[in-house]
Amino acid sequence: MKYPGSSGGGPKTDDPGSGKGGRSHGDERSLVGSPRANKTTSQRHDPIEEAPALGREAARVLRLNDMGGWTKAAPELYPHQWSWDSAFIAIGLAHLDTRRAARELETLFAHQWRTGKVSHIVFNPDAPPESYFPGPDHWSCAASSPDAPPAPPYTSCLSQPPVHAIAALRIWEAARFAGEEEVSCARAFLGRIYPGLLSWHRYLMTYRDPEGSGLVTIYHPWGSGTDNSPRWDAPLEALAVGEVGPYPRYDLRHVGSPSQRPTNAEYDRYLWLVDLIKRAHRCDEATIYESHPFLIKDVLTSAILVAANEALTEISSLVGAPEDDRVLISGWMARGRRGLEGCWDRELGLCLDYDLRAEEPIRVRTVAGFAPLIAGSLSRTRLDALLRTFDSPDFCEHRGLRWPLPPSTSPEDPGFRPRSYWRGPTWPVVNWLLWWSLVRAGEVGRAERLRRTALEQLAVRGFGEYFDPFTGQLLGSDAQSWTAAVALDWLAGETLPKAGLAS
Ligand code: 2M8
């Protein structure tokens, strides 16, 4: 696989009207340059011209959240190590310090379960007890599973989309520009991480796909990474929720308005599902599969797994793994692509998740529907159909958008909310996945427009967790690590400061 490279080669905010200092559409800033220029919407930002300063800012965010061998997902809202965040972070770090990037992944994989599962959170034992809920105490019983890694640190027993092999290969690619010594370190790193990556993918293809469908099953919305997406509304609605007791919402302290985060009703359901998972013979996968009321074939996770398997094939050659491994992985890719093909909805021009309990597809229009683009190797007809949806008023050409970037949920979908987390805002990491996939699909012009627009958004608004698609306002956490990381990857190939993490 040719790894796509670019060009060939603050403050929290409140909802408008809350009277608490949110930035409005016309109150845009340039993040780059010193002092910060107060550019307005009428002024154009050329993120490429501003690349060195933007790159410095991104490196500063990663330094701010650096915990030594791993990186907090965000300064306050997320004080632990999240699985797919770390993979994206490694992609960004690869341009600053390939060894530190490798360490990010190795720290995460040091807490891999015996089944091969990579936990969705590795809890930071030094985080203050009242910083994140549900924290290590809530998940501590997962450590009594015979499959769990030694604790502390505690891990959750959920997983997240498998971006890691893509990140490992990115580290290798970046090391090749950094000199012989880095190349040999990166090769050694690939040798060390390869068995962990293979067993992670095997876990997803077996425990999470006992049907052999090629599609990964999730048993909690947190496992999708797109937590409160309307993709999960119907299955969550169908739950008979039991007693979850009072619980804190520390997350709401760190965002401008509760409307930016999932609702209490959604949290009741999340916590109820966690209780059921913990009761299933200490998180036993087979028991969960038999008894759990929320079991979904997640097309986004499945597509990322196909792309990650493509990266893993390349890694397996680089480390001289047995031919049998390559045959196995290529079978996984073929199975994954077939599975996704079966989820295609012609009318919506999108791929749909499948609810195993309700035995029906989930007909909502979200960015997850572009899953086949991420999986790659599409027929021209399928690619064109996806691009038509991508460029339509359902997504990038919706007339109200501040920037032509895909909202997480289509504004035309009844579940769309422009300011609520995964229900509508634009997410830089999603933009990165789509950009990367467009490059791989040979859609270089479209990819380049997406890269520049996404960078412009960050240059104007900062390294936010997500953004209101209509006003462009920064939402959720500022200084979000994976946002800074994808910016660094987008900027690689432009003139970047050799800042490193230490400076
Ligand atoms: C969000 O999820 C966590 C739970 O895992 C939360 O809301 O508390 C999601 O955006 C997830 O995809 C992300 O990995 C995590 C950390 O950035 O935050």
Short mmCIF file of N, CA and C in Angstrom, two decimals, residues 198 331 458 477:
data_model
loop_
_atom_site.label_atom_id
_atom_site.label_comp_id
_atom_site.label_asym_id
_atom_site.label_seq_id
_atom_site.Cartn_x
_atom_site.Cartn_y
_atom_site.Cartn_z
N LEU A 198 -1.29 -8.56 14.93
CA LEU A 198 -1.92 -9.73 14.33
C LEU A 198 -2.95 -10.32 15.29
N GLY A 331 -7.32 -13.16 3.38
CA GLY A 331 -8.66 -13.74 3.52
C GLY A 331 -9.55 -12.83 4.38
N LEU A 458 -8.93 24.32 11.12
CA LEU A 458 -8.10 24.27 12.32
C LEU A 458 -7.30 25.56 12.50
N SER A 477 -13.72 19.56 23.77
CA SER A 477 -12.45 20.01 24.36
C SER A 477 -11.64 20.81 23.35
#
